[in-house]
Tab-separated table of C-alpha atoms and ligand atoms in Angstrom:
chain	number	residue	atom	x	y	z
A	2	UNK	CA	5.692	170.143	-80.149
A	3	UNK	CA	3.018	169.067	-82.761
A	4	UNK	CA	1.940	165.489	-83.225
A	5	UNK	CA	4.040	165.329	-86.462
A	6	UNK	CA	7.029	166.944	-85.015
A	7	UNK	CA	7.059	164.278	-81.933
A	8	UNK	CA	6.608	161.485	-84.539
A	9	UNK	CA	9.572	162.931	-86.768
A	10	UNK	CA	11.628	162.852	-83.895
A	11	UNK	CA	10.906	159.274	-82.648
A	12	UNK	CA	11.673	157.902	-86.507
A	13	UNK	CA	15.041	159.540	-86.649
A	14	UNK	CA	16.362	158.293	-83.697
A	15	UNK	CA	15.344	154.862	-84.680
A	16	UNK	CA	16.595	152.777	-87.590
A	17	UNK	CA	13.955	151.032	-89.807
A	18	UNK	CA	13.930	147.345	-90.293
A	19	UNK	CA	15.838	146.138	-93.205
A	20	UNK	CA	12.686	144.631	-95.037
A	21	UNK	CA	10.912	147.207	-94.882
A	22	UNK	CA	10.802	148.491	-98.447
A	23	UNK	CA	10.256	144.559	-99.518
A	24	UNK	CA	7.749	144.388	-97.494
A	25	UNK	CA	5.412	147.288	-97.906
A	26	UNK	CA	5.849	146.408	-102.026
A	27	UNK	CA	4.235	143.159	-100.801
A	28	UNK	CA	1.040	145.185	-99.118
A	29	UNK	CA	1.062	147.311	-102.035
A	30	UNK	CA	0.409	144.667	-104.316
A	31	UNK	CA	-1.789	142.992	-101.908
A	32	UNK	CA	-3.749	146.610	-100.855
A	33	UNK	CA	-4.220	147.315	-104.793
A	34	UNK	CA	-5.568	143.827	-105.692
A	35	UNK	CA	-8.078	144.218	-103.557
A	36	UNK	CA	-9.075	148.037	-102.932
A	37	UNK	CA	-9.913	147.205	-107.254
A	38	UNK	CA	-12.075	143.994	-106.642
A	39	UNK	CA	-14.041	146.792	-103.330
A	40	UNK	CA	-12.780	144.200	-100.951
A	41	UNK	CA	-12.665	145.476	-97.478
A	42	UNK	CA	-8.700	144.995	-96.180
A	43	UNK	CA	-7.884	145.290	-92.055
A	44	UNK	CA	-4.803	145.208	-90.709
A	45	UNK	CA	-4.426	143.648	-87.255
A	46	UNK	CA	-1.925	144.277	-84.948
A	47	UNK	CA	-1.219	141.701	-82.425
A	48	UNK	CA	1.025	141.017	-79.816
A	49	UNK	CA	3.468	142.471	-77.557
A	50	UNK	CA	6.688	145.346	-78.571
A	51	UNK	CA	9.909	144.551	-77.286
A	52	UNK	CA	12.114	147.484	-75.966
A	53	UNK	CA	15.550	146.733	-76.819
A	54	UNK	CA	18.383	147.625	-74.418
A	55	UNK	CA	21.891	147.098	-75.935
A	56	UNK	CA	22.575	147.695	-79.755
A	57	UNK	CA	23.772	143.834	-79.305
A	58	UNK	CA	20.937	142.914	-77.841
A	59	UNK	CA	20.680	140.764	-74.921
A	60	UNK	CA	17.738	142.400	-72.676
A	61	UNK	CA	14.848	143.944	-73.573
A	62	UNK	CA	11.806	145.160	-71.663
A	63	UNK	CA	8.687	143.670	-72.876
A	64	UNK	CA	4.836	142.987	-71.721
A	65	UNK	CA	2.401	139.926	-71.306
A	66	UNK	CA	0.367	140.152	-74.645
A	67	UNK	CA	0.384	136.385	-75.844
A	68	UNK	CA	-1.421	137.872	-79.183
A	69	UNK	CA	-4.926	135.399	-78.865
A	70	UNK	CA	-6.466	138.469	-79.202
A	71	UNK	CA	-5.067	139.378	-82.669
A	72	UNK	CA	-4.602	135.692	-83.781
A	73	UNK	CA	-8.133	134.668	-82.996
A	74	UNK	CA	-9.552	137.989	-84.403
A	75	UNK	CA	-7.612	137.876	-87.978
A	76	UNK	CA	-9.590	134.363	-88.500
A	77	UNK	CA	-12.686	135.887	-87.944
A	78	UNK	CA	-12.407	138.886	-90.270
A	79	UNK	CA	-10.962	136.438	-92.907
A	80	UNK	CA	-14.161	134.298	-92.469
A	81	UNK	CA	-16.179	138.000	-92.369
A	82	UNK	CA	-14.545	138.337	-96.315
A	83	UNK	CA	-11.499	140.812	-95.395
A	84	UNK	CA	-8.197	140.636	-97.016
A	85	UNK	CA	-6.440	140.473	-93.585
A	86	UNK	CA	-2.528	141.885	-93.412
A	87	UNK	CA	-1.388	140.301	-89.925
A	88	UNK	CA	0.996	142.548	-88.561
A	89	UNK	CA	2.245	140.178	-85.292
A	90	UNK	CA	5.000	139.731	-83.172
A	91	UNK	CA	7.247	136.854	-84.147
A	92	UNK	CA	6.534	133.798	-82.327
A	93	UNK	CA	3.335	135.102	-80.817
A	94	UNK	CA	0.040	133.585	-81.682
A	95	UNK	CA	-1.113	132.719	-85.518
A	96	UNK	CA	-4.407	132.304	-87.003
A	97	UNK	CA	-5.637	128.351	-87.135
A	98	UNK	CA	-2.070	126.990	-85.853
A	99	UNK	CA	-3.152	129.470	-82.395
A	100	UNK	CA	-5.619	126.377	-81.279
A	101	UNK	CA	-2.108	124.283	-80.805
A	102	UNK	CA	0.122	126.627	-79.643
A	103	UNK	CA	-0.465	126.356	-76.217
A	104	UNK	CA	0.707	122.581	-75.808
A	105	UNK	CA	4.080	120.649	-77.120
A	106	UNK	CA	4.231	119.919	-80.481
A	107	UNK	CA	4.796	115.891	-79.241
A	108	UNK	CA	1.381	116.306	-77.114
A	109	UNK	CA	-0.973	116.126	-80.696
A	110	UNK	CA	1.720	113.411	-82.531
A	111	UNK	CA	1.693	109.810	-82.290
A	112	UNK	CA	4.136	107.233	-83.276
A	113	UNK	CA	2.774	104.583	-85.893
A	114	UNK	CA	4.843	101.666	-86.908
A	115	UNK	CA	5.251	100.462	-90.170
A	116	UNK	CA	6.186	96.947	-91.604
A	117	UNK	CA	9.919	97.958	-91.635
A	118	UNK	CA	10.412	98.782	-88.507
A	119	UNK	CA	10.894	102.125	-88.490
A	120	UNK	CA	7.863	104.023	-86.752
A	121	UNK	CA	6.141	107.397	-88.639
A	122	UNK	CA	4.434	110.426	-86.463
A	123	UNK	CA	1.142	110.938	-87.333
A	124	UNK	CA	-1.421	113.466	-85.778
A	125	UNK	CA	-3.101	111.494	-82.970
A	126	UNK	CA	-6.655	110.922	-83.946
A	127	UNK	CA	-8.624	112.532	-80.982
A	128	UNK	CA	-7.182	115.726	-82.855
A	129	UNK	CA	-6.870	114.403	-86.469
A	130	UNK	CA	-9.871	116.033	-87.468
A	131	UNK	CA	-9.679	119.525	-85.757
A	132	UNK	CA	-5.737	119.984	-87.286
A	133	UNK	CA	-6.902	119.038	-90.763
A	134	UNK	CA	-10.260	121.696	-90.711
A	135	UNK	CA	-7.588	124.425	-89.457
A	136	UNK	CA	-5.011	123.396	-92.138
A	137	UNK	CA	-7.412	123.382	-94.899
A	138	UNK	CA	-8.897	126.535	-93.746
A	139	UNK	CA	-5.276	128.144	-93.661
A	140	UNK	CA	-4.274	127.074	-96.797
A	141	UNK	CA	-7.648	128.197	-98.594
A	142	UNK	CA	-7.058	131.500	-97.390
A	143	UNK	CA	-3.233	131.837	-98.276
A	144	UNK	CA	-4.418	130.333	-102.234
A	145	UNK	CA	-6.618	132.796	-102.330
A	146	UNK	CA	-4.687	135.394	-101.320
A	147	UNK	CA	-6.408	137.209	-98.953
A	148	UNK	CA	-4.134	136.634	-95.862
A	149	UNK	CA	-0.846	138.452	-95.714
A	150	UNK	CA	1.510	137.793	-92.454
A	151	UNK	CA	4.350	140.406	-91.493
A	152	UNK	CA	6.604	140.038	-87.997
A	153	UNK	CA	7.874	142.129	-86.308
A	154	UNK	CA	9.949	142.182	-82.631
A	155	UNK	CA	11.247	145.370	-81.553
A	156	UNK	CA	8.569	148.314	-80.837
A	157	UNK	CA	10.306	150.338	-83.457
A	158	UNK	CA	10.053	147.648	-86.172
A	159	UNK	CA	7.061	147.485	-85.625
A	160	UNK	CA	5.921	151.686	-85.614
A	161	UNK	CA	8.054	151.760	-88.953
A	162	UNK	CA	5.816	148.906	-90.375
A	163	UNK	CA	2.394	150.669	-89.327
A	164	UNK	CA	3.761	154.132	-90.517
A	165	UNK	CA	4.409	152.404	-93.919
A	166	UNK	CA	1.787	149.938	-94.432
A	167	UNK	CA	-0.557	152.772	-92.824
A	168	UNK	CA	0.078	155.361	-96.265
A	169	UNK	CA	-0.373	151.787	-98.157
A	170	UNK	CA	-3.714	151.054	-97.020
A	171	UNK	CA	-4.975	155.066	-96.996
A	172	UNK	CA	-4.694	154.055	-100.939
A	173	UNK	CA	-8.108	151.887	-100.108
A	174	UNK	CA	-9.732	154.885	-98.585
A	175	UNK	CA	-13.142	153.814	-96.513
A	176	UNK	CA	-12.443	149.889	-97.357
A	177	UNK	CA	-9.701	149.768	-95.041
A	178	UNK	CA	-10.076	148.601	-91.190
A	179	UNK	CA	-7.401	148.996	-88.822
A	180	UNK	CA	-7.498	146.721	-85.638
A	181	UNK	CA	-4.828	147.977	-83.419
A	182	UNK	CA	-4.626	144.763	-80.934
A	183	UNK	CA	-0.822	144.888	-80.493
A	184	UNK	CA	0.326	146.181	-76.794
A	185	UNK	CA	2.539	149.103	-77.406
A	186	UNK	CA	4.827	149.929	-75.602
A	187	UNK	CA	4.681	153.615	-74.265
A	188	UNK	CA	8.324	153.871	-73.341
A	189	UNK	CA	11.759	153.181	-75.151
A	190	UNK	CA	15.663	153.834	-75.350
A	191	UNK	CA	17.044	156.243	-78.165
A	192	UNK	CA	19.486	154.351	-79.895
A	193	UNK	CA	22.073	157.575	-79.047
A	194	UNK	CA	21.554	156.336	-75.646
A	195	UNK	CA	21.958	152.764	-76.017
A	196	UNK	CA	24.828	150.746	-74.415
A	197	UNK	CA	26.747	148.755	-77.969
A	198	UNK	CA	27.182	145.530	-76.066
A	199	UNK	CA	25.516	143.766	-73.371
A	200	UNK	CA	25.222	145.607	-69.941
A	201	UNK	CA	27.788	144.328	-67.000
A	202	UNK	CA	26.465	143.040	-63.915
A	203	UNK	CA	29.633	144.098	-62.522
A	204	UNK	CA	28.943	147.617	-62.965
A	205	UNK	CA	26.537	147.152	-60.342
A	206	UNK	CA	22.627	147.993	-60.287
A	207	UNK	CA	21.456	149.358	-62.894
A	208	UNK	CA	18.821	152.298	-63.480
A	209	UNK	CA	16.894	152.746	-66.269
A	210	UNK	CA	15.549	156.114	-67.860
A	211	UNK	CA	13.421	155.913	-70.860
A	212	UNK	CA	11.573	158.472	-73.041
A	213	UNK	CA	8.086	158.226	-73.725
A	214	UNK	CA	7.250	157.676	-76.823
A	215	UNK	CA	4.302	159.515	-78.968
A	216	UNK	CA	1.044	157.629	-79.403
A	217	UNK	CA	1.040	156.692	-82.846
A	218	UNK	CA	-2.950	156.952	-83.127
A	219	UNK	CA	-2.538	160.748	-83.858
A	220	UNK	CA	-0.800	160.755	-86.828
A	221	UNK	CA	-2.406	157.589	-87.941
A	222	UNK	CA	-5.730	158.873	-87.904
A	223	UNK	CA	-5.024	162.252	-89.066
A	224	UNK	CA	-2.555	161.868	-91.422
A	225	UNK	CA	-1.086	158.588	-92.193
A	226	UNK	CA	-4.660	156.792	-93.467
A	227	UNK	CA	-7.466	159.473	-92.419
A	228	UNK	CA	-10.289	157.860	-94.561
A	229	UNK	CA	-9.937	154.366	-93.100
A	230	UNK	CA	-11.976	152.542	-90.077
A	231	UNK	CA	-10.250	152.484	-87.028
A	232	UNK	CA	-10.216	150.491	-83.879
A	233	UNK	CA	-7.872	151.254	-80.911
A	234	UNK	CA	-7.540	148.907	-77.838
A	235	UNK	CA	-7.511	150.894	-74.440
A	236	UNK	CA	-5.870	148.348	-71.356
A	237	UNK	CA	-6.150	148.979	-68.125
A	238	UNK	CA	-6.090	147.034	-64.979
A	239	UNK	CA	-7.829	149.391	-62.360
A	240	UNK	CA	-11.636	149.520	-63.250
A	241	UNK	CA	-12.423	152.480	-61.716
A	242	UNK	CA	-10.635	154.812	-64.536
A	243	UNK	CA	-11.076	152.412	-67.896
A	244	UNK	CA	-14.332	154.429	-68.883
A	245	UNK	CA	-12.959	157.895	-68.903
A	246	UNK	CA	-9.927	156.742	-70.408
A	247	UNK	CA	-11.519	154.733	-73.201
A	248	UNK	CA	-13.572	158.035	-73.988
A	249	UNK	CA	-11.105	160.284	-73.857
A	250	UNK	CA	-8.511	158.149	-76.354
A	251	UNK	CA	-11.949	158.471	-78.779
A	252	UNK	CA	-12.704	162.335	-78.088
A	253	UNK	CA	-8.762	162.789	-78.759
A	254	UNK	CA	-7.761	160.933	-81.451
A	255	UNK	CA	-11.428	161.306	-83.148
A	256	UNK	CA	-11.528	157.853	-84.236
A	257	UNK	CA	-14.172	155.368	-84.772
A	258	UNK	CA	-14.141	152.504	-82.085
A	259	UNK	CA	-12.253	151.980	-79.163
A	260	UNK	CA	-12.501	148.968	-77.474
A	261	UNK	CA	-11.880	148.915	-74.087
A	262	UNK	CA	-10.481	145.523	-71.418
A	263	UNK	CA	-9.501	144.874	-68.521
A	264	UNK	CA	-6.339	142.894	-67.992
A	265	UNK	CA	-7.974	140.385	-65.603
A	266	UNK	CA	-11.002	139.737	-67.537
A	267	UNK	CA	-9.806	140.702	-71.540
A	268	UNK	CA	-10.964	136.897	-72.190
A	269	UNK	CA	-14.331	137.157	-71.480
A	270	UNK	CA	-15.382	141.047	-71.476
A	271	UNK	CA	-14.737	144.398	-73.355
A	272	UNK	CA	-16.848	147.308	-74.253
A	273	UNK	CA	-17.338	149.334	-77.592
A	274	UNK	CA	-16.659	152.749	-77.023
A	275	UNK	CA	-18.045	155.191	-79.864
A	276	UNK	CA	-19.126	159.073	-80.144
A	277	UNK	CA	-22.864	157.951	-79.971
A	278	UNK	CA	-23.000	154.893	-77.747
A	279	UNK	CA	-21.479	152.594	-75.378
A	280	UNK	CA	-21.700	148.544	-75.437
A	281	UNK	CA	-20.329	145.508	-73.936
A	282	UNK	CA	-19.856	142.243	-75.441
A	283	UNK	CA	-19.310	139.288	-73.494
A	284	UNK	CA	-19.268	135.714	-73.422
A	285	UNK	CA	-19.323	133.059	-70.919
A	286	UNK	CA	-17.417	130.137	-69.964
A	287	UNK	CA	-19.673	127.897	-71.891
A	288	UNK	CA	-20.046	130.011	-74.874
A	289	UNK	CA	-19.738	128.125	-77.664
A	290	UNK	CA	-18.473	131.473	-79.753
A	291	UNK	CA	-15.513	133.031	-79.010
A	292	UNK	CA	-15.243	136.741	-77.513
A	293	UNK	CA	-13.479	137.942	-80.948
A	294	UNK	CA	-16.102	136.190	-82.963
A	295	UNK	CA	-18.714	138.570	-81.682
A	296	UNK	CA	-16.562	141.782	-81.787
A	297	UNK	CA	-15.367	141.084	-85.117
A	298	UNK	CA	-18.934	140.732	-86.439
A	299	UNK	CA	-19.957	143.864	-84.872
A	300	UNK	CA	-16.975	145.566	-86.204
A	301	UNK	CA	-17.904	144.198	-89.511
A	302	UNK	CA	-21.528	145.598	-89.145
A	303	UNK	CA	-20.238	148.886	-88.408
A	304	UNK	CA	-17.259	149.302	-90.844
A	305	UNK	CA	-20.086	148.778	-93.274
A	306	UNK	CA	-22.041	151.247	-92.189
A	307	UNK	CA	-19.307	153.382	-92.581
A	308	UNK	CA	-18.684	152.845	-96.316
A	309	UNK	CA	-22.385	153.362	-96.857
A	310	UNK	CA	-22.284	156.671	-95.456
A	311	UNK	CA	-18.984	157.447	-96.870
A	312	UNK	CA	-20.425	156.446	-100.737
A	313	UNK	CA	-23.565	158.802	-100.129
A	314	UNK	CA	-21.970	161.494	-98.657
B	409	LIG	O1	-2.544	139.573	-76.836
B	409	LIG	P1	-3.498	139.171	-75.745
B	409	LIG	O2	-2.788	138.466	-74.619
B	409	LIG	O3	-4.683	138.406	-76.276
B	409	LIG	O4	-4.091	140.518	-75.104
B	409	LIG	C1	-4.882	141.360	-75.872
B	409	LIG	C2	-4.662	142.842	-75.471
B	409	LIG	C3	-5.091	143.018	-74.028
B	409	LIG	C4	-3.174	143.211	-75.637
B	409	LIG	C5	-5.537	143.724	-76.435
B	409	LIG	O5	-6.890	143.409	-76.248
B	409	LIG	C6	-5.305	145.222	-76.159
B	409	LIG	O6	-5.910	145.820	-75.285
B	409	LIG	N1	-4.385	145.844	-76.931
B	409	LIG	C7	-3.972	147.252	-76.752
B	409	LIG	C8	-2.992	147.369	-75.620
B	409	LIG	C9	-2.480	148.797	-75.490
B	409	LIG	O7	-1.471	149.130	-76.090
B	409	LIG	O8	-3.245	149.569	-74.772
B	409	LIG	P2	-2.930	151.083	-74.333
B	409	LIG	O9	-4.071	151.480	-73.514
B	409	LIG	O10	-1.550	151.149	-73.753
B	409	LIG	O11	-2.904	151.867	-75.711
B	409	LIG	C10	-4.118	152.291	-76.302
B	409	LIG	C11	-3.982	152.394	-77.807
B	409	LIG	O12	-2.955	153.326	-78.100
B	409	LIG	C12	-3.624	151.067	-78.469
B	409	LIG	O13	-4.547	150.710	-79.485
B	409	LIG	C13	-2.251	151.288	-79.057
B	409	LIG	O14	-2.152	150.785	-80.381
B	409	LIG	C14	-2.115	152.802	-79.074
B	409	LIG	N2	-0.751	153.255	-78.731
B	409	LIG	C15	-0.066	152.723	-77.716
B	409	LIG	C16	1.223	153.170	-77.439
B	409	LIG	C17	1.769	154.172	-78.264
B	409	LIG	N3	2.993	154.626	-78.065
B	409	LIG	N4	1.046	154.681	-79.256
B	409	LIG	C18	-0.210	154.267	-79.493
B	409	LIG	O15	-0.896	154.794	-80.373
C-alpha cells in the first residue's frame, strides 16, 4: 500500500473534529494575511495525542509530553517575526502563561485588604513584574495578530487538523515552517473496533490490540505542503540507535531538519540532523538562554536560507 492509500485509510475510519471547517477558515485568513505581507508563518505542534478507547470515552492511552518544548519554542519564533499557528494539546503548556504553569494558581496571588473589609488577590510582588512582561508580551502578539492557538486532544483530532491546516499553509509556499514538536502517537483503535461505552472491569483483564498508524511526515512532505520548511522531532530513549534513526527519518521522508532527543536529557541536549551536516545544541544548567531559544534561532537562520535559494532558483 502507497503512502496515500495508508493515509486514506486511517481518515476514513476516523471521524474529524466538529470545528474543523471553522477552524481551518480561521488559518486561511490568518495564512493569507500574511503569505501577502512575505511574513514567514510556522506551525508548531506541541504536546502529547491521546488514544481514545471507548466511543464514550473514559480511558485513553496517552504519553509524557508536557508540551515545554512547543510552548517555549512558539515564543521564540514569535519574537524571531513568525506568524505562529499553535497547534497544542488542550491543557498542555502555552506560550508566556508556560512560566506559571507548573505551580498553583494561589502560589503567585496574595490577599490585600481594603478599607471595607473585604480583602482583593493581587499578584504577589516577588512575581508582579515577571507576570506583567509575559502578559504584555501575550497580548502584543494576539493585537497584532500574529499568534493563532488551535487544541486539540485525541491523536485523530489532531492528524485531521495538520492534514487541513497542512494544504492551508502549502498556499505560503517556501514562507511556511513546520515544527512538528507534538509526540504522536504511533498506535490507535479504529473506531469499528471501539467498545460504545466504558469497558467493564468485570469482564476481567483486558487485552489490547491496536493498529499502527501511518507516519504522517510522508504525505506531509510530499503532498500535503511540499514547498514548505520542515522540522520533524525523532525521540528515543536508548542512545545507541538515535543517530541512525534520526538519519534515516531525513533520508526517508526527504525533509529539511530533524531534530533529534533523548528522553532523559530533551531539556538540555538535541542535535540537528540535515543531508549535509550534523550539530548539537546544548545548554547548561546555568544558561541564561533557554535550549529552544537557540534552536529556534538556528532554525530561523536556516529557513532563511531556504527562501533565498528557493527565490533564485
Ligand atoms: O513536550 P515536552 O515534554 O517538552 O517534550 C518534547 C518532545 C520530546 C515531545 C519533543 O522534543 C519531540 O521529540 N517530539 C516528537 C516526538 C515523536 O513523536 O517522536 P517519534 O520519534 O515517535 O516521531 C518522529 C516524527 O514522526 C515526529 O516529528 C512526529 O511528528 C512524526 N510522526 C509520528 C507518529 C506518526 N504516526 N506519524 C508521524 O509522522
Amino acid at each position: 500500500m502507497s503512502a496515500r492509500d495508508e493515509w486514506d485509510v486511517y481518515f476514513q475510519q476516523l471521524q474529524e473534529p466538529s470545528k474543523l471547517q471553522v477552524q481551518a477558515e480561521q488559518v486561511r485568513r490568518f495564512v493569507s494575511e500574511h503569505a501577502k505581507a512575505k511574513r514567514r508563518i510556522a506551525l508548531v505542534t506541541s504536546g502529547g495525542t491521546a488514544v481514545p478507547l471507548e466511543s464514550n470515552t473514559v480511558r485513553f492511552v496517552d504519553n509524557f509530553s508536557s508540551g515545554t518544548r512547543g510552548a517555549a519554542s512558539a515564543e521564540y519564533f514569535l519574537q524571531e517575526g513568525y506568524a505562529v499557528i499553535f497547534l497544542h494539546r488542550a491543557r498542555s503548556l502555552e506560550p508566556f502563561s508556560r512560566h506559571w504553569a507548573h505551580q498553583s494558581l494561589f502560589s503567585i496571588l496574595e490577599l490585600e485588604a481594603e478599607a471595607s473589609g473585604k480583602a482583593t488577590a493581587v499578584v504577589k510582588s516577588s512575581v508582579a513584574s515577571d507576570v506583567s512582561c509575559q502578559l504584555q508580551n501575550f497580548q502584543k502578539y494576539c493585537k497584532s495578530s500574529v499568534y493563532l492557538a488551535v487544541s486539540f486532544t485525541t491523536l485523530a483530532d489532531y492528524l485531521f487538523y495538520l492534514r487541513e491546516f497542512s494544504m492551508v499553509l502549502s498556499t505560503a509556499g517556501p514562507l511556511a515552517l513546520f515544527y512538528l514538536a507534538a509526540a504522536v502517537s504511533d498506535f490507535y483503535l479504529p473506531e469499528e473496533e471501539m467498545p460504545k461505552h466504558k469497558i467493564q472491569s468485570s469482564g476481567g483483564p483486558m487485552q489490547l490490540h491496536l493498529q499502527q498508524v501511518p507516519k504522517m511526515l510522508s504525505p506531509l512532505v510530499k503532498d500535503w505542503a511540499s514547498s514548505a520548511f520542515t522540522v520533524s522531532f525523532k525521540l528515543e530513549t536508548d542512545e545507541r540507535i538515535i543517530a541512525e534513526k534520526a538519519r534515516g527519518a531525513l533520508e526517508k521522508y526527504k525533509h529539511q531538519v530533524v531534530i533529534s532527543n533523548l528522553l532523559s536529557t530533551r531539556r538540555n541536549k538535541v542535535t540537528f540532523v540535515t543531508l549535509s551536516d550534523q550539530v548539537e545544541i546544548s545548554v547548561s544548567t546555568e544558561s541564561e538562554r533557554e535550549l529552544e531559544d537557540l534552536i529556534v534561532s538556528e532554525l530561523s537562520r536556516r529557513h532563511n536560507e531556504f527562501l533565498h535559494a528557493a527565490s533564485t532558483s
